[in-house]
């Protein structure tokens, strides 16, 4: 089983309006409510691939109950942990001209007692359920220390369970100290973590020193994603660049598809070239999919045969 951790879960509310009327009244043409958060996207994708998943994170209040119901109706097994406050809501208003206006709540301030309750539940999951891989995704909710992910990664590592970490900023930098099996920064996250700027037209191999810096800071392997420029991986076994033909669509959540493929690769003990081919094809298919957390299965099958994988010399 793959355990997905989404500490900052949200209820995503989408409103469709003909025209956004700022400072006026807006009539909603259509509305949808769905649990959101990067770890949930990973769980949805793995569920669609028939990989057994278990989803955890904080939920609180009436919105938290909606989140739990929605996971249930998506067929995702959950082990959510109660927090004091109310789960956040994120509202996206989609207008007829295609513009999207977002209004997001910060989420409840996580208390020390909430975190201790989470740690207890998490350790019990790792000990009593056949968890083989954990995926830690997204930002940390307010109130948690920057090293929350480091604590979870170190805990998993002690039990021989590989952790895949996909986050940004201080949560990423501090998280590296927990020795995650894989970190998956995108271009901006990598630049921020390493503190260098790079020419966006640079060759894939030019990024390797930055990936090496993250390995030196504690990550066993680094898979950096560069949007339509593909993936660059640096592992103990070698370095590769994987790329697919560019597709048009919705790039939000493509990185979550990369994390899902890397988790499945860990579960199956696949070789690095296999993992990267699958990660490139699945994330490309996710861009072709309708929303974050979905992918187009036909594009996935077809793209698997068209991934250009090249070995780089580290
Ligand atoms: N236009 C595209 N065409 C083909 N593949 C793409 C395209 N955009 C992204 N991808 C694939 O998705 C991967 C992840 O994309 P990206 O680097 O944008 O992730 P991200 O910023 O972490 O996304 P998110 O955090 O929203 O999930 C890329 O490495 C690439 O394999
Ligand atoms: Mg991302």
Coordinates of C-alpha atoms and ligand atoms in Angstrom, one line a residue:
X1 CA 0.0 0.0 0.0
X2 CA 1.1 3.5 -0.8
X3 CA 0.4 6.1 2.0
X4 CA -0.3 9.6 0.7
X5 CA 0.1 12.4 3.2
X6 CA -1.6 15.7 2.6
X7 CA -1.3 17.9 5.8
X8 CA -2.9 20.9 4.2
X9 CA -6.1 19.3 2.8
X10 CA -8.8 21.5 1.3
X11 CA -12.3 21.4 0.0
X12 CA -12.0 22.9 -3.5
X13 CA -15.1 24.7 -4.7
X14 CA -15.4 25.7 -8.3
X15 CA -18.0 28.2 -9.5
X16 CA -18.7 28.7 -13.2
X17 CA -20.0 32.2 -14.1
X18 CA -20.6 33.7 -17.5
X19 CA -18.8 36.9 -16.6
X20 CA -17.0 37.8 -13.4
X21 CA -18.6 40.9 -12.0
X22 CA -16.1 42.4 -9.4
X23 CA -17.8 44.3 -6.7
X24 CA -21.2 43.1 -8.0
X25 CA -23.4 40.1 -7.8
X26 CA -22.4 37.0 -9.6
X27 CA -24.9 34.3 -10.5
X28 CA -23.4 30.8 -10.5
X29 CA -24.2 28.8 -13.6
X30 CA -22.6 25.6 -12.3
X31 CA -20.8 24.5 -9.1
X32 CA -18.7 21.6 -8.0
X33 CA -17.2 20.6 -4.6
X34 CA -14.2 18.3 -4.4
X35 CA -11.5 17.4 -1.9
X36 CA -8.2 18.9 -3.0
X37 CA -4.6 19.0 -2.1
X38 CA -1.5 17.6 -3.9
X39 CA -1.5 14.3 -2.0
X40 CA -5.1 13.7 -2.9
X41 CA -4.2 14.2 -6.6
X42 CA -1.5 11.5 -6.1
X43 CA -4.0 9.2 -4.4
X44 CA -6.6 9.7 -7.3
X45 CA -4.0 8.9 -9.9
X46 CA -2.8 5.8 -8.1
X47 CA -6.4 4.6 -7.6
X48 CA -7.0 5.0 -11.3
X49 CA -3.9 2.9 -11.9
X50 CA -5.3 0.2 -9.6
X51 CA -2.5 0.7 -7.0
X52 CA -3.8 0.4 -3.4
X53 CA -3.5 3.7 -1.5
X54 CA -4.4 5.0 1.9
X55 CA -4.8 8.8 2.3
X56 CA -4.0 10.7 5.5
X57 CA -3.9 14.3 6.6
X58 CA -5.7 16.6 8.9
X59 CA -9.4 17.3 8.7
X60 CA -11.6 19.4 11.0
X61 CA -15.2 20.6 11.4
X62 CA -18.0 20.3 9.0
X63 CA -15.8 21.0 6.0
X64 CA -13.5 18.2 7.2
X65 CA -16.5 15.8 7.1
X66 CA -17.3 16.8 3.5
X67 CA -13.6 16.1 2.7
X68 CA -13.9 12.6 4.2
X69 CA -17.2 11.9 2.4
X70 CA -15.7 13.0 -0.9
X71 CA -12.6 10.7 -0.5
X72 CA -15.0 7.9 0.3
X73 CA -17.0 8.5 -2.9
X74 CA -13.8 8.6 -4.9
X75 CA -13.0 5.1 -3.6
X76 CA -9.9 6.3 -1.7
X77 CA -9.4 4.6 1.6
X78 CA -8.6 7.2 4.3
X79 CA -7.1 7.5 7.7
X80 CA -7.6 11.2 8.4
X81 CA -6.7 12.7 11.7
X82 CA -8.9 15.2 13.5
X83 CA -7.6 18.8 14.0
X84 CA -9.0 21.5 16.2
X85 CA -10.0 24.0 13.5
X86 CA -12.0 23.8 10.4
X87 CA -10.6 22.4 7.1
X88 CA -9.9 25.2 4.6
X89 CA -12.0 25.9 1.5
X90 CA -10.5 27.1 -1.7
X91 CA -12.9 28.8 -4.2
X92 CA -12.1 29.1 -7.9
X93 CA -14.4 31.2 -10.0
X94 CA -14.1 30.2 -13.7
X95 CA -15.5 32.9 -16.0
X96 CA -16.7 32.4 -19.6
X97 CA -13.6 34.0 -21.0
X98 CA -11.5 31.3 -19.3
X99 CA -10.1 33.5 -16.5
X100 CA -9.9 31.9 -13.1
X101 CA -10.1 33.9 -9.9
X102 CA -9.1 32.1 -6.7
X103 CA -10.0 32.8 -3.2
X104 CA -8.3 30.5 -0.6
X105 CA -8.5 30.2 3.1
X106 CA -5.3 29.7 5.0
X107 CA -6.5 26.6 6.9
X108 CA -6.6 26.0 10.6
X109 CA -3.6 26.7 12.7
X110 CA -2.3 23.2 13.7
X111 CA -1.8 22.9 17.5
X112 CA 0.9 20.9 19.2
X113 CA -1.8 18.5 20.4
X114 CA -3.0 18.0 16.8
X115 CA 0.5 17.2 15.6
X116 CA 1.1 14.7 18.4
X117 CA -2.2 13.0 17.5
X118 CA -1.1 12.9 13.9
X119 CA 2.3 11.4 14.8
X120 CA 0.6 8.7 16.9
X121 CA -1.8 7.8 14.1
X122 CA 1.0 7.9 11.5
X123 CA 3.2 5.6 13.5
X124 CA 0.4 3.2 14.1
X125 CA -0.3 3.1 10.3
X126 CA 3.4 2.4 9.5
X127 CA 3.5 -0.4 12.1
X128 CA 0.1 -2.0 11.6
X129 CA -0.6 -1.6 7.9
X130 CA 1.4 -3.0 5.0
X131 CA 2.7 0.5 4.0
X132 CA 5.5 0.1 1.5
X133 CA 6.0 3.7 0.3
X134 CA 4.9 7.1 1.6
X135 CA 4.3 10.2 -0.5
X136 CA 4.4 13.6 1.3
X137 CA 3.0 16.4 -0.8
X138 CA 2.3 20.0 -0.7
X139 CA 2.7 22.9 1.7
X140 CA 2.6 22.7 5.5
X141 CA -0.4 24.1 7.2
X142 CA 0.0 27.1 9.5
X143 CA 1.3 26.2 13.0
X144 CA 3.6 23.3 11.9
X145 CA 7.3 23.7 12.2
X146 CA 9.4 23.7 9.0
X147 CA 10.9 20.3 9.9
X148 CA 7.6 18.4 10.1
X149 CA 8.4 16.6 6.9
X150 CA 11.9 15.8 8.1
X151 CA 10.4 14.1 11.1
X152 CA 8.0 12.0 9.0
X153 CA 10.8 11.1 6.5
X154 CA 13.2 10.1 9.2
X155 CA 10.5 8.0 10.8
X156 CA 9.7 6.2 7.6
X157 CA 13.5 5.8 6.9
X158 CA 14.0 4.1 10.3
X159 CA 11.4 1.5 9.3
X160 CA 12.9 1.0 5.9
X161 CA 10.0 2.7 4.1
X162 CA 11.0 5.0 1.2
X163 CA 9.5 8.5 1.4
X164 CA 8.9 10.7 -1.7
X165 CA 8.8 14.3 -0.8
X166 CA 7.2 16.9 -3.1
X167 CA 7.1 20.3 -1.4
X168 CA 8.7 23.8 -1.6
X169 CA 10.5 26.5 0.3
X170 CA 11.6 25.9 3.9
X171 CA 9.5 22.7 4.2
X172 CA 11.6 21.2 1.4
X173 CA 15.0 22.5 2.6
X174 CA 14.3 21.3 6.2
X175 CA 12.7 18.1 4.9
X176 CA 15.9 17.0 3.2
X177 CA 17.4 16.4 6.7
X178 CA 15.0 13.5 7.1
X179 CA 16.8 11.7 4.3
X180 CA 13.8 11.2 1.9
X181 CA 14.3 8.5 -0.8
X182 CA 13.3 10.9 -3.5
X183 CA 12.6 14.6 -3.7
X184 CA 10.7 16.1 -6.7
X185 CA 11.2 19.8 -7.0
X186 CA 10.0 21.7 -10.1
X187 CA 12.2 24.3 -11.7
X188 CA 11.2 27.2 -9.4
X189 CA 11.4 25.0 -6.3
X190 CA 14.9 23.8 -7.3
X191 CA 16.1 27.3 -7.9
X192 CA 14.8 28.4 -4.6
X193 CA 16.2 25.5 -2.7
X194 CA 19.7 25.8 -4.2
X195 CA 19.7 29.5 -4.4
X196 CA 21.0 29.9 -7.9
X197 CA 19.4 31.1 -11.0
X198 CA 19.8 29.3 -14.3
X199 CA 19.2 30.2 -17.9
X200 CA 15.9 28.6 -18.8
X201 CA 17.4 27.4 -22.1
X202 CA 20.2 25.5 -20.3
X203 CA 20.9 21.9 -21.3
X204 CA 19.4 19.3 -18.9
X205 CA 23.0 18.2 -17.8
X206 CA 23.6 21.8 -16.7
X207 CA 21.1 21.2 -13.8
X208 CA 23.0 18.3 -12.4
X209 CA 25.1 20.3 -9.9
X210 CA 21.9 21.7 -8.4
X211 CA 20.4 18.2 -8.1
X212 CA 23.7 17.1 -6.5
X213 CA 23.4 19.9 -3.9
X214 CA 20.0 18.4 -2.8
X215 CA 21.6 15.0 -2.6
X216 CA 24.4 16.4 -0.4
X217 CA 21.7 18.0 1.8
X218 CA 20.1 14.6 2.4
X219 CA 18.0 13.4 -0.5
X220 CA 19.0 9.9 -1.8
X221 CA 17.7 10.7 -5.3
X222 CA 16.4 13.9 -6.9
X223 CA 13.9 14.0 -9.8
X224 CA 13.5 17.6 -10.9
X225 CA 10.6 18.5 -13.3
X226 CA 10.9 21.2 -15.9
X227 CA 7.4 21.4 -17.3
X228 CA 7.4 20.6 -21.0
X229 CA 11.2 20.3 -20.9
X230 CA 10.8 17.0 -19.0
X231 CA 12.5 15.4 -16.1
X232 CA 16.1 15.3 -14.9
X233 CA 17.0 12.6 -12.4
X234 CA 20.1 12.2 -10.3
X235 CA 20.3 8.9 -8.3
X236 CA 22.9 6.7 -6.7
X237 CA 22.7 4.6 -9.9
X238 CA 23.1 7.3 -12.5
X239 CA 21.6 10.4 -14.1
X240 CA 19.0 10.7 -16.8
X241 CA 16.8 13.1 -18.8
X242 CA 13.3 12.0 -19.8
X243 CA 11.1 13.9 -22.2
X244 CA 7.9 13.5 -24.1
X245 CA 6.5 15.4 -27.0
X246 CA 4.8 18.6 -25.6
X247 CA 1.1 18.5 -25.2
X248 CA -1.5 21.2 -24.7
X249 CA -3.8 21.2 -21.7
X250 CA -3.8 21.8 -18.0
X251 CA -0.4 21.6 -16.4
X252 CA -1.7 21.9 -12.8
X253 CA -1.1 18.6 -11.1
X254 CA 1.4 17.3 -13.6
X255 CA 4.0 17.2 -10.8
X256 CA 1.6 15.1 -8.8
X257 CA 1.5 12.6 -11.6
X258 CA 5.3 12.4 -11.5
X259 CA 5.2 11.7 -7.7
X260 CA 2.5 9.0 -8.3
X261 CA 4.6 7.3 -10.9
X262 CA 7.8 7.4 -8.8
X263 CA 5.8 5.9 -5.9
X264 CA 4.6 3.1 -8.0
X265 CA 8.1 2.5 -9.2
X266 CA 9.3 2.2 -5.6
X267 CA 6.5 -0.2 -4.9
X268 CA 7.4 -2.4 -7.9
X269 CA 11.2 -1.9 -7.3
X270 CA 11.4 -0.8 -11.0
X271 CA 14.7 0.3 -12.5
X272 CA 15.3 4.1 -12.7
X273 CA 14.9 4.2 -16.5
X274 CA 11.5 2.4 -16.1
X275 CA 10.4 4.8 -13.4
X276 CA 11.4 7.9 -15.4
X277 CA 9.7 6.7 -18.6
X278 CA 6.5 6.1 -16.7
X279 CA 6.7 9.4 -14.8
X280 CA 7.2 11.3 -18.1
X281 CA 4.3 9.5 -19.8
X282 CA 2.0 9.8 -16.9
X283 CA 2.6 13.5 -16.3
X284 CA 2.2 14.2 -20.0
X285 CA -1.1 12.3 -19.9
X286 CA -2.1 14.3 -16.8
X287 CA -1.6 17.6 -18.8
X288 CA -4.0 16.0 -21.4
X289 CA -6.4 15.0 -18.6
X290 CA -9.3 17.2 -17.6
X291 CA -8.4 18.3 -14.1
X292 CA -5.5 17.9 -11.5
X293 CA -5.5 14.3 -10.3
X294 CA -6.7 12.8 -13.5
X295 CA -4.9 11.6 -16.7
X296 CA -5.9 10.5 -20.1
X297 CA -5.3 6.8 -20.3
X298 CA -5.0 6.7 -24.0
X299 CA -2.4 9.4 -24.0
X300 CA -0.6 7.5 -21.2
X301 CA -0.4 4.3 -23.2
X302 CA 0.7 6.0 -26.4
X303 CA 3.2 8.3 -24.8
X304 CA 4.9 5.4 -23.0
X305 CA 6.3 4.3 -26.4
X306 CA 7.5 7.9 -27.2
X307 CA 9.5 8.9 -24.2
X308 CA 13.0 10.0 -25.1
X309 CA 15.3 8.8 -22.3
X310 CA 18.9 9.7 -22.3
X311 CA 21.6 9.0 -19.8
X312 CA 23.6 11.9 -18.6
X313 CA 27.1 11.8 -17.2
X314 CA 27.0 13.0 -13.6
Ligands
LIG1 N1 3.1 20.7 -21.8 C1 3.6 19.6 -21.4 N2 3.7 18.6 -22.3 C2 4.2 17.3 -21.9 N3 4.5 17.0 -20.6 C3 4.5 18.0 -19.7 C4 4.0 19.3 -20.0 N4 4.0 20.0 -18.9 C5 4.4 19.2 -17.9 N5 4.7 18.0 -18.4 C6 5.2 16.9 -17.7 O1 4.9 17.0 -16.3 C7 6.0 17.0 -15.5 C8 5.8 17.9 -14.3 O2 5.5 19.2 -14.7 P1 5.9 20.5 -13.8 O3 7.4 20.6 -13.8 O4 5.2 21.6 -14.4 O5 5.4 20.1 -12.4 P2 4.9 20.9 -11.1 O6 5.2 22.4 -11.3 O7 5.4 20.3 -9.9 O8 3.3 20.7 -11.2 P3 2.2 20.7 -10.0 O9 2.9 21.1 -8.7 O10 1.1 21.6 -10.4 O11 1.7 19.3 -9.9 C9 7.1 17.5 -16.4 O12 8.4 17.1 -16.0 C10 6.8 16.8 -17.7 O13 7.2 15.4 -17.7
LIG2 MG1 4.6 20.5 -8.0

